[in-house]
CSV table of C-alpha atoms in Angstrom, one decimal:
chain,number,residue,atom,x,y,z
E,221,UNK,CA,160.0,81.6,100.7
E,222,UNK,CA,161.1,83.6,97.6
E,223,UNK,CA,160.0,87.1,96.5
E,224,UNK,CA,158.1,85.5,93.5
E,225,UNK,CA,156.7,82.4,95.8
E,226,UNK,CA,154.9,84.7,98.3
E,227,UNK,CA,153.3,87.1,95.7
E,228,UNK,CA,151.6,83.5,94.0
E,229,UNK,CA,150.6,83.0,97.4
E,230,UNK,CA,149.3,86.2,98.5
E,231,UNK,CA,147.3,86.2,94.9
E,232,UNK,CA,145.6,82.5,95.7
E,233,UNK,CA,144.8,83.9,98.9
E,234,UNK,CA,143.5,86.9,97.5
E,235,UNK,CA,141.2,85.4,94.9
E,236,UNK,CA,139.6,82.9,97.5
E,237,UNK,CA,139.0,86.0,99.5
E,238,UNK,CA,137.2,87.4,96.4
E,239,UNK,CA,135.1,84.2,95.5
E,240,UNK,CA,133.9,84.3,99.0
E,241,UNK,CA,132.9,87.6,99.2
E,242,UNK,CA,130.8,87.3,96.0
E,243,UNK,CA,129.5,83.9,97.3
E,244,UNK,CA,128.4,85.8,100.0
E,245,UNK,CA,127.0,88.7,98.0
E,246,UNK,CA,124.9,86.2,95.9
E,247,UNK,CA,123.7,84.9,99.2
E,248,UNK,CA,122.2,88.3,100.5
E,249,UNK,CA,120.7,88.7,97.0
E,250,UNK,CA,119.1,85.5,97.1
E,251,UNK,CA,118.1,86.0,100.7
E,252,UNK,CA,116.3,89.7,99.9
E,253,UNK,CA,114.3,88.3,96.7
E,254,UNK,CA,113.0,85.7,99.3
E,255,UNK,CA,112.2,88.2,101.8
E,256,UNK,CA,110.5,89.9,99.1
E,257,UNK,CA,108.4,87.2,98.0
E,258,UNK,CA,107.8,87.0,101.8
E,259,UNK,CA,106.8,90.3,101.9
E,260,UNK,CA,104.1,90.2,99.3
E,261,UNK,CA,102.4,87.0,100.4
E,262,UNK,CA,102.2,89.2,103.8
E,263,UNK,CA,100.7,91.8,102.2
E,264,UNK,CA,98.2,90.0,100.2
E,265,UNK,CA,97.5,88.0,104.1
E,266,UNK,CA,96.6,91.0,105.6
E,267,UNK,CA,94.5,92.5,102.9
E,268,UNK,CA,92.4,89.6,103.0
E,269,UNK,CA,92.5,89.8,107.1
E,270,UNK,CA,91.8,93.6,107.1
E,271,UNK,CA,89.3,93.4,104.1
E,272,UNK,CA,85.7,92.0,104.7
E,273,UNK,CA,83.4,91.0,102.1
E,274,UNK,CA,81.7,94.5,100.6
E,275,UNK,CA,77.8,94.5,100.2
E,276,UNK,CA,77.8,98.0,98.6
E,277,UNK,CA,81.1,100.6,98.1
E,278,UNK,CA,81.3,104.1,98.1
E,279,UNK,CA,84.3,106.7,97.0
E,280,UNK,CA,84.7,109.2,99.9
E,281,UNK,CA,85.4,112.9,98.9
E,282,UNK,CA,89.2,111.8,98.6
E,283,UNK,CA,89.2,109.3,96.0
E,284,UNK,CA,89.0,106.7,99.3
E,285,UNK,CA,87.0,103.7,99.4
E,286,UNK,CA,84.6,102.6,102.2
E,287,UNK,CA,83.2,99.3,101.9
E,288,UNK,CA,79.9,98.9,103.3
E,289,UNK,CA,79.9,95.2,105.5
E,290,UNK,CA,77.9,93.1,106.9
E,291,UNK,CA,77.6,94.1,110.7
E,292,UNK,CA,78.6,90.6,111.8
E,293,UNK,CA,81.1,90.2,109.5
E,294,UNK,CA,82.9,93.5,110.5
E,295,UNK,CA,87.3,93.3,111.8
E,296,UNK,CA,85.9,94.1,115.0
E,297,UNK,CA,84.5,90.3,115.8
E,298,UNK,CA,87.7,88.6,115.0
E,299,UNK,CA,88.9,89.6,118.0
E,300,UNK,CA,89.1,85.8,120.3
E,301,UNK,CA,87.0,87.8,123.4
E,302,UNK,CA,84.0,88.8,121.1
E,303,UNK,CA,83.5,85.4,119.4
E,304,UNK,CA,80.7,85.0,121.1
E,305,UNK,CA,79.2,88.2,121.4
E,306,UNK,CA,75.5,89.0,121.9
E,307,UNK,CA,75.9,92.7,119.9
E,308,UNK,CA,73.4,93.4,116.8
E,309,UNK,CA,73.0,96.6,114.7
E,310,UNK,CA,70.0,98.4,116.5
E,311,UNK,CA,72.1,98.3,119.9
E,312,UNK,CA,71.6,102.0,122.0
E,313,UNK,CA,73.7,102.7,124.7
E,314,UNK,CA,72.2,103.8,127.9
E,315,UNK,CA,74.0,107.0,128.8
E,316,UNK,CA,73.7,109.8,131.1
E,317,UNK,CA,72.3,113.7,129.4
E,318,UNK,CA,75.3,114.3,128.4
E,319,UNK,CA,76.1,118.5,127.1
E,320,UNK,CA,74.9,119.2,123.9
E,321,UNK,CA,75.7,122.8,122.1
E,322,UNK,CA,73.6,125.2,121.3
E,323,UNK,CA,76.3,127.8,120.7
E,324,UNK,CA,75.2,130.1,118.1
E,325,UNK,CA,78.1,132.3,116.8
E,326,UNK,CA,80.0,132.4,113.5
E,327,UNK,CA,81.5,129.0,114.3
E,328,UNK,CA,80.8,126.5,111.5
E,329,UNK,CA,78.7,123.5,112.6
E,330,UNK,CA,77.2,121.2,112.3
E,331,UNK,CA,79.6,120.4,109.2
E,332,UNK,CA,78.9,117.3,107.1
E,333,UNK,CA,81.4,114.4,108.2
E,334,UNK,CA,78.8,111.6,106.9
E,335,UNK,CA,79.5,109.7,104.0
E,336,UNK,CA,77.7,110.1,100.2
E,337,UNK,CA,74.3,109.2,99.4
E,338,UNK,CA,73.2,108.3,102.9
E,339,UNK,CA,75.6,105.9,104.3
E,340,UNK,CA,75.2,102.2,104.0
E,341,UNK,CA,72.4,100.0,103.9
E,342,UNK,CA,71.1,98.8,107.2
E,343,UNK,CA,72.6,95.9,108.6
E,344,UNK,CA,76.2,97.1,107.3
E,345,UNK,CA,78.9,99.4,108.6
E,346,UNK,CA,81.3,101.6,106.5
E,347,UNK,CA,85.0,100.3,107.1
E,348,UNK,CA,87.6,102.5,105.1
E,349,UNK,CA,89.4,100.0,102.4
E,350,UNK,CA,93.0,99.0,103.2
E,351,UNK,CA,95.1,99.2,99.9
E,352,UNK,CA,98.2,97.6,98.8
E,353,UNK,CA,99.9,100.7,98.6
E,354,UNK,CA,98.9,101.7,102.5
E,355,UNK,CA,100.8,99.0,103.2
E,356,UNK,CA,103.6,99.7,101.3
E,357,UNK,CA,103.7,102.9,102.4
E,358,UNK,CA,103.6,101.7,105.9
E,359,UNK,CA,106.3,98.9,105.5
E,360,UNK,CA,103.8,96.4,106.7
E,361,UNK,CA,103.1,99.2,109.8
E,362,UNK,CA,99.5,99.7,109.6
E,363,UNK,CA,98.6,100.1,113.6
E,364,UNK,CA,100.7,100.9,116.6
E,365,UNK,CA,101.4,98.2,118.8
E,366,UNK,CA,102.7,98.0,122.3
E,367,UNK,CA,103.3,101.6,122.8
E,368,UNK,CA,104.9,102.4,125.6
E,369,UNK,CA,102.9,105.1,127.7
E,370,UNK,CA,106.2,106.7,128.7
E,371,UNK,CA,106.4,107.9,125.1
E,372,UNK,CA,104.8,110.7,126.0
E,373,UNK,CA,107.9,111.7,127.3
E,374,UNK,CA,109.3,111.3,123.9
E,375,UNK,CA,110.3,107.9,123.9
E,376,UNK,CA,110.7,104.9,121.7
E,377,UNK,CA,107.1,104.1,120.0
E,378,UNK,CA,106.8,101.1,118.5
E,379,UNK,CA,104.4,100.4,115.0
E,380,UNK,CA,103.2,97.1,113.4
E,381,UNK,CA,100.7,95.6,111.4
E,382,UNK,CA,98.7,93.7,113.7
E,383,UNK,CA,96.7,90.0,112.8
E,384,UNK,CA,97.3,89.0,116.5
E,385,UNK,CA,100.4,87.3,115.2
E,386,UNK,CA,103.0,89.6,113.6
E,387,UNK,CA,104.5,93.1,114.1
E,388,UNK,CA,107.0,94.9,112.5
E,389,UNK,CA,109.1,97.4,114.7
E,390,UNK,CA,109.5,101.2,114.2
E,391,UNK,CA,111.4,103.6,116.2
E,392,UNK,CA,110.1,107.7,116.3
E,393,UNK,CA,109.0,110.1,119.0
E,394,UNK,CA,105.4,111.4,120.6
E,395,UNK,CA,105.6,115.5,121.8
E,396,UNK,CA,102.0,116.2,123.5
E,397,UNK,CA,100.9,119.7,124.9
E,398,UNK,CA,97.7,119.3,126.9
E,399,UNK,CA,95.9,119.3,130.2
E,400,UNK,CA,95.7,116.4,131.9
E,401,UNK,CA,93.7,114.7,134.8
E,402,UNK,CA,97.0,112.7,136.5
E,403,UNK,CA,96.3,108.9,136.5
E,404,UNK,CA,95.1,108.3,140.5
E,405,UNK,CA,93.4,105.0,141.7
E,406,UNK,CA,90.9,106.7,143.6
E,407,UNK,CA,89.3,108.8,140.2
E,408,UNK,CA,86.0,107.1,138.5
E,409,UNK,CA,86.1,108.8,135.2
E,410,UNK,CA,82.9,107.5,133.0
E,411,UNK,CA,83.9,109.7,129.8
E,412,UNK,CA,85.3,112.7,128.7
E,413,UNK,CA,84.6,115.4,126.3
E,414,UNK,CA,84.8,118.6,124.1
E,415,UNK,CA,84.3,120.5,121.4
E,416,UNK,CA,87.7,120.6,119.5
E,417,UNK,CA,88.9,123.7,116.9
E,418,UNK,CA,89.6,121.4,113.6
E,419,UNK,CA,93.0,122.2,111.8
E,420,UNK,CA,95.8,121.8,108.9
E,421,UNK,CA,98.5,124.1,108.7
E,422,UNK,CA,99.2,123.0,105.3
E,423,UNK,CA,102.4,123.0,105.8
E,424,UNK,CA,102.6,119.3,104.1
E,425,UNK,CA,103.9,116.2,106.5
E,426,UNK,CA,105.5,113.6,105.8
E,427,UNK,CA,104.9,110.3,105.9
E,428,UNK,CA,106.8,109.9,109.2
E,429,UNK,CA,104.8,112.5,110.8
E,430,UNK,CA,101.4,113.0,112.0
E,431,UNK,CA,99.3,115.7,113.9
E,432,UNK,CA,96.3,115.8,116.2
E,433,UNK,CA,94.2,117.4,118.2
E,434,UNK,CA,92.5,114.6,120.6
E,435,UNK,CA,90.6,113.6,124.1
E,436,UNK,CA,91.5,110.4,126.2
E,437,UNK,CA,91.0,108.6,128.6
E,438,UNK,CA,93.4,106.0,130.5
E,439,UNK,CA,93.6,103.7,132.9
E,440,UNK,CA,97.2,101.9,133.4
E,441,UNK,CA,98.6,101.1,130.3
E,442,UNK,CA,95.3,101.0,128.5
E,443,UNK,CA,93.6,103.9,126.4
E,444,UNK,CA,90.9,105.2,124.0
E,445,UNK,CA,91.7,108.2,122.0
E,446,UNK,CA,89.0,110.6,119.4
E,447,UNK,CA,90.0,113.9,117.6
E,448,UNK,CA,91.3,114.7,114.6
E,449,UNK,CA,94.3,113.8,112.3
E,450,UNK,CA,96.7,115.2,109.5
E,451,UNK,CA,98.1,111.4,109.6
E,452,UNK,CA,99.9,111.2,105.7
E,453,UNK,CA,101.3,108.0,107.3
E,454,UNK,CA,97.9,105.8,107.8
E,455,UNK,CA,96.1,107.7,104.8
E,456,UNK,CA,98.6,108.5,102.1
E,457,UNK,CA,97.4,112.5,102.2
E,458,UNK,CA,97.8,115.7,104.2
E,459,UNK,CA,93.5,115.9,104.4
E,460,UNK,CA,92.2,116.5,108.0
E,461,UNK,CA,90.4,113.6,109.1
E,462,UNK,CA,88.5,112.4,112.3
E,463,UNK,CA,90.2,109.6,114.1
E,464,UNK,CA,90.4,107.0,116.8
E,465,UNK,CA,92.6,105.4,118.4
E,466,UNK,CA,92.9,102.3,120.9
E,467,UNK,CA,95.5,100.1,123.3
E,468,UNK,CA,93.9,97.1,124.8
E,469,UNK,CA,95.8,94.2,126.4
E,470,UNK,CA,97.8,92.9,122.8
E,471,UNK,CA,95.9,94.7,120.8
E,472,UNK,CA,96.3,98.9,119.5
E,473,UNK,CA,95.7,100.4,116.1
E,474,UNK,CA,93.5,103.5,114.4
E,475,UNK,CA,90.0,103.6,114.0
E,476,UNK,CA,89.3,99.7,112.7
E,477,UNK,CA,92.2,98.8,111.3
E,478,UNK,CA,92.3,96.1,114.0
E,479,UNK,CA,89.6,94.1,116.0
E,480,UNK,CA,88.1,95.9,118.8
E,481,UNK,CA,85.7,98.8,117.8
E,482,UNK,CA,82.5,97.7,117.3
E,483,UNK,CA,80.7,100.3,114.6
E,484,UNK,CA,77.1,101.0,114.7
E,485,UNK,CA,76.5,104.0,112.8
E,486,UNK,CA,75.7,103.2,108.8
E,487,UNK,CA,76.7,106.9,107.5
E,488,UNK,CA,79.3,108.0,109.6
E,489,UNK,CA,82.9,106.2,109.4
E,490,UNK,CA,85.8,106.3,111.8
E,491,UNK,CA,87.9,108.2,109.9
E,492,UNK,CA,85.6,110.6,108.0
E,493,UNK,CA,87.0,113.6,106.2
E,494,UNK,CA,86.5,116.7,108.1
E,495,UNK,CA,86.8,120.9,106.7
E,496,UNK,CA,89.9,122.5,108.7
E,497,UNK,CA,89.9,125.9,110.0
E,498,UNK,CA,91.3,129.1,108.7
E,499,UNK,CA,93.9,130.7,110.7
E,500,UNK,CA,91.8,134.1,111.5
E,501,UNK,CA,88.4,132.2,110.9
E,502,UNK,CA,86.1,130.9,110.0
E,503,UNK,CA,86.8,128.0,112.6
E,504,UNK,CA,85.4,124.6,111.9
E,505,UNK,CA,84.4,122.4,115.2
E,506,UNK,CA,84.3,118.9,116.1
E,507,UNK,CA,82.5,117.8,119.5
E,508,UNK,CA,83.1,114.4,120.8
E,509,UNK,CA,82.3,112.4,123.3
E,510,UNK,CA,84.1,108.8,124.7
E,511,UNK,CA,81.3,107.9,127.6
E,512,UNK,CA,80.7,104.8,129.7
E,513,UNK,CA,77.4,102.8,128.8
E,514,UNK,CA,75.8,102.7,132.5
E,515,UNK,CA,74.6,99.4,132.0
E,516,UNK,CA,77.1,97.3,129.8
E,517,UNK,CA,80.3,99.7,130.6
E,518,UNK,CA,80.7,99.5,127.3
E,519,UNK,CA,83.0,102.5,125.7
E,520,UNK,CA,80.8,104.3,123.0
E,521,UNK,CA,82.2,107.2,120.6
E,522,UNK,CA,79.2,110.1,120.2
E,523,UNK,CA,80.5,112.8,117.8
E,524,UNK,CA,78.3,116.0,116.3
E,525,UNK,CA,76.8,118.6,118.8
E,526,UNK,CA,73.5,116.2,118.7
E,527,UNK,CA,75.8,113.4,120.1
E,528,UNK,CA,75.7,110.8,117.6
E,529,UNK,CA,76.5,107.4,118.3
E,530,UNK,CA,79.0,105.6,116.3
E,531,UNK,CA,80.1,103.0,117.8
E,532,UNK,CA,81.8,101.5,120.8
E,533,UNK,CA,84.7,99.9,122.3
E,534,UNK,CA,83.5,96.5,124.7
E,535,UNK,CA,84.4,96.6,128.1
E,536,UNK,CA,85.4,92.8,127.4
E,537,UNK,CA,88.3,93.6,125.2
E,538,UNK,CA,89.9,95.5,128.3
E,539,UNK,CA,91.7,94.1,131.1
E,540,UNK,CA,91.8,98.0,132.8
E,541,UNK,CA,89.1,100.1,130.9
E,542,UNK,CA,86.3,97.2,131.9
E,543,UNK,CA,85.7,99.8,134.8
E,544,UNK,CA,86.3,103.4,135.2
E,545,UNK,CA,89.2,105.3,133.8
E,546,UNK,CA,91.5,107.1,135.8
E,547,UNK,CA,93.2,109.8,134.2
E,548,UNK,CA,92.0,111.7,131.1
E,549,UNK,CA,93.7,113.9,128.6
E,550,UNK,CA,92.7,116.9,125.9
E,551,UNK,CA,95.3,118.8,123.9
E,552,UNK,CA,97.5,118.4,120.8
E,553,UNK,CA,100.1,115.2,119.9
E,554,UNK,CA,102.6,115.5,117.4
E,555,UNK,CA,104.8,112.2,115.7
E,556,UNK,CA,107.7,112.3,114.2
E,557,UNK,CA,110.5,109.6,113.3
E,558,UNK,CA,114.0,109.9,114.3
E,559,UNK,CA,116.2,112.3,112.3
E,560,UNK,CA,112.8,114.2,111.2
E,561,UNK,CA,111.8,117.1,111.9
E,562,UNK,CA,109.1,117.9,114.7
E,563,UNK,CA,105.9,118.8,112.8
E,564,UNK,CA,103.4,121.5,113.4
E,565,UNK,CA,100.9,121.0,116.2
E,566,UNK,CA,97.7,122.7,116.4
E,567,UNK,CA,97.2,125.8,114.2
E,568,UNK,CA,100.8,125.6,113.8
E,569,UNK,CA,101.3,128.5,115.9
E,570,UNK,CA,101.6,129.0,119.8
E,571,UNK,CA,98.5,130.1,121.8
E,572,UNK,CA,97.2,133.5,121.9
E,573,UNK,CA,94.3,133.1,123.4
E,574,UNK,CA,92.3,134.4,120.6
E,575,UNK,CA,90.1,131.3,119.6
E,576,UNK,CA,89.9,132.6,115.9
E,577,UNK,CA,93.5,131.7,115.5
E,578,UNK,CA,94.3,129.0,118.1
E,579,UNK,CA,93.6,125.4,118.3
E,580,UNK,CA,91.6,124.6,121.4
E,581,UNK,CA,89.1,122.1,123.5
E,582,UNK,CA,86.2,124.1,124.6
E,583,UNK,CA,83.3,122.7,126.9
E,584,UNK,CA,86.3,120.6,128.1
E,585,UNK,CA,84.3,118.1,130.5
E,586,UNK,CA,84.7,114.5,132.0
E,587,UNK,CA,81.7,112.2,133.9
E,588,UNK,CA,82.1,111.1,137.1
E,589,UNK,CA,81.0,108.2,138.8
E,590,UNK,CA,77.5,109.1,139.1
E,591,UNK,CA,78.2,110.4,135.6
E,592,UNK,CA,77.7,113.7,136.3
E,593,UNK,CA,79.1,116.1,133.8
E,594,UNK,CA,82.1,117.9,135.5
E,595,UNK,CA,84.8,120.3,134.5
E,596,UNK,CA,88.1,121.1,135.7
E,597,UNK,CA,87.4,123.0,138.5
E,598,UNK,CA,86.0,119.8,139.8
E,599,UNK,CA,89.3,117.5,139.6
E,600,UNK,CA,93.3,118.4,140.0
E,601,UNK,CA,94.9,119.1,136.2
E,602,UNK,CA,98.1,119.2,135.0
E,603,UNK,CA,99.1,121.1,132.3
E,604,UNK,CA,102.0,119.2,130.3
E,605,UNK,CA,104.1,119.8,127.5
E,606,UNK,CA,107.0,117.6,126.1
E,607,UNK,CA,108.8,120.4,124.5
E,608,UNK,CA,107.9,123.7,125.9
E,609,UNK,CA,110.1,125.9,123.0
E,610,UNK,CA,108.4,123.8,120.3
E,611,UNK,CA,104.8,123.6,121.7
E,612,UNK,CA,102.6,125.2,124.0
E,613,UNK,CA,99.3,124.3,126.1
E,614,UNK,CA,97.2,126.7,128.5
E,615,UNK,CA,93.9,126.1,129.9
E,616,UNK,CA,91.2,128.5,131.1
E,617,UNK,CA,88.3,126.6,133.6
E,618,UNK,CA,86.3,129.7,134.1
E,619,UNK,CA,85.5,131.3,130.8
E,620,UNK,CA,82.1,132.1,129.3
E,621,UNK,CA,79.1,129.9,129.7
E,622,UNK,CA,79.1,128.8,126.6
E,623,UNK,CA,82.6,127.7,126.1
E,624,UNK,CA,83.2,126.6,129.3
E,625,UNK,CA,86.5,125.3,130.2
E,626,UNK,CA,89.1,126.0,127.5
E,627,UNK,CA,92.6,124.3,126.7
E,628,UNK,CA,94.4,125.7,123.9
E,629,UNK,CA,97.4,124.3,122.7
E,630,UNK,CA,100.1,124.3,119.2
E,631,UNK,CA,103.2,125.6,117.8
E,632,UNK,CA,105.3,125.7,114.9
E,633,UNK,CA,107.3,122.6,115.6
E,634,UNK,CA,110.6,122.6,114.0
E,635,UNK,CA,108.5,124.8,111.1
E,636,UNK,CA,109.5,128.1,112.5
């Protein structure tokens, strides 16, 4: 073949090279402006999944809207095990005496964390609005699904929307620094409390971080979370919130953003905005309590020093927590994606030990099986961290009467 023969060839070969390439190209193009059509119809699916019929609205103090529903028509009932549920608005949970406060100091409480003009009429519950943008923002991630419990070690999470059907992946770490009652068989935990220091170290996150301060308790791969949040991810904003969170069987996700919780309460919501501390004081307080209804074992959320009942998690929707738990934990938890930087936990500073500047559990309790209110001298504890230079946890069981035991916990993260 001559010199001029093989350059004709080479050029044919080269321009069928090219055609397919750009045949290809067109192909990806076309295939993402499906997938974003896709996408959109999604979105517009789970709005209408997530979003119940509203009876009455109203703007939360950051521009947020709760929609006030019908009880029965609430996310938590399209969940298959309470289709036929026997549940109604007036229900009271039958619960031991379970510690109040009657502190009085220069700590700030009661604080407001109920919602404007009284709440919602009776016979409706406040569930916070999902937006199209939350769901952008959240590439189609609105709940955590199958985590993993070893991503406390800091782990693989995963996040997804959930409707029972889909789930989108996403990959990032969990750092905790708390005190924890070590799952064991033998332990009949009936609830835990405390009276958690409320923060935002205003240095701003990112949407692929969040921040807590929390209790829990477990039992196997199933858990019920309560504190508070700086979650930018879930709510689009660096505002301190109060929070839940939930892993049941399939099914995991914040406050009601999936089917499960079961609220009662017409003026307090889920996620209601909460006042953060001042590094120095004042110090703003949120007590909580997850208890075990003696008679149904039903999972109810109390919150305020005058334990008020907001809602609960059925013992039906567990396949673990339909009995005791058996393990509990209260500290700080920190998320971050990969390649991110670990954010502040806590105060955003490590523990002192003065309770003016760091973020701590006081009154730390759990029930037993008589549900009896106990406290750490009562049970074995662990103190844990997941990164010890980054964040920091101690605990004091035998401090004054009226704080009883004490964890505090933070650090600067990756901030310092």
């Amino acid at each position: 073949m001559s010199h001029l023969k093989l350059l004709q060839h080479l050029r044919a070969v080269l321009r069928i090279l090219v055609a397919i390439s750009l045949l290809l190209n067109y192909a990806k193009i076309e295939a993402r402006q499906s997938l974003s059509e896709a996408e959109d119809l999604e979105l517009e699916r789970q709005l209408k999944l997530l979003n119940k019929p509203a009876i009455k609205t109203i703007k939360g103090r950051y521009g947020e809207i709760y929609d006030c529903v019908d009880f029965y028509k609430q996310p938590a009932f399209d969940h298959p095990l309470l289709k036929n549920h026997d549940f109604h608005p007036e229900m009271k949970p039958t619960l031991p005496n379970l510690l109040g406060d009657d502190t009085s100091s220069n700590i700030n409480r009661p604080f407001n964390i109920g919602l404007k003009g009284g709440g919602c009429p009776t016979g409706t519950v406040p569930i916070r609005r999902t937006t199209k943008d939350d769901l952008i923002r959240q590439g189609f991630l609105s709940q955590i699904r199958d985590a993993d419990d070893s991503s406390s070690d800091g782990d693989d999470i995963k996040f997804g929307v959930l409707d029972g059907t889909n789930s989108t992946s996403f990959r990032g770490y969990v750092r905790h620094a708390i005190v924890r009652i070590p799952e064991n068989s033998t332990n009949k935990i009936a609830g835990t409390g405390a009276i958690l220091s409320v923060h935002n170290t205003r240095k701003n996150l990112t949407d692929h971080q969040f921040s807590s301060g929390y209790i829990s308790i477990q039992n196997g791969n199933e858990h019920i979370q309560a504190g508070w949040t700086v979650n930018p991810y879930v709510y689009g904003d660096t505002h301190t919130r109060m929070y839940t969170y939930f892993k049941s069987r399939q099914y995991a996700c914040f406050n009601t953003r999936c089917r499960g919780f079961v609220q009662i309460n017409t003026g307090v919501a889920l996620d209601g905005q909460l006042t953060p501390s001042k590094w120095g004081g004042p110090v703003q307080e949120l007590p909580l309590y997850i208890a075990r209804d003696t008679s149904s074992g039903d999972w109810w959320l109390l919150v305020n020093s005058n334990n008020i009942e907001v809602g609960f998690w059925p013992a039906k929707i567990f396949a673990n927590l339909n009995g005791f738990a058996t393990g509990a934990e209260y500290g700080g938890v920190v998320h971050s994606s990969r390649g991110v930087p670990e954010p502040p936990m806590g105060s955003g500073y490590f523990p002192s030990g003065d309770l003016k500047k760091d973020a701590y559990l006081r009154n730390s309790t759990y029930l037993n099986e008589n549900n009896q209110a106990k406290s750490f001298k009562d049970i074995s504890v662990k103190l844990y961290a997941t990164s010890p230079n980054l964040y920091r946890v101690n605990q004091y069981p035998d401090s004054k009467p009226e704080n009883g035991a004490i964890v505090t916990y933070g650090g600067p993260g990756e901030h310092m």
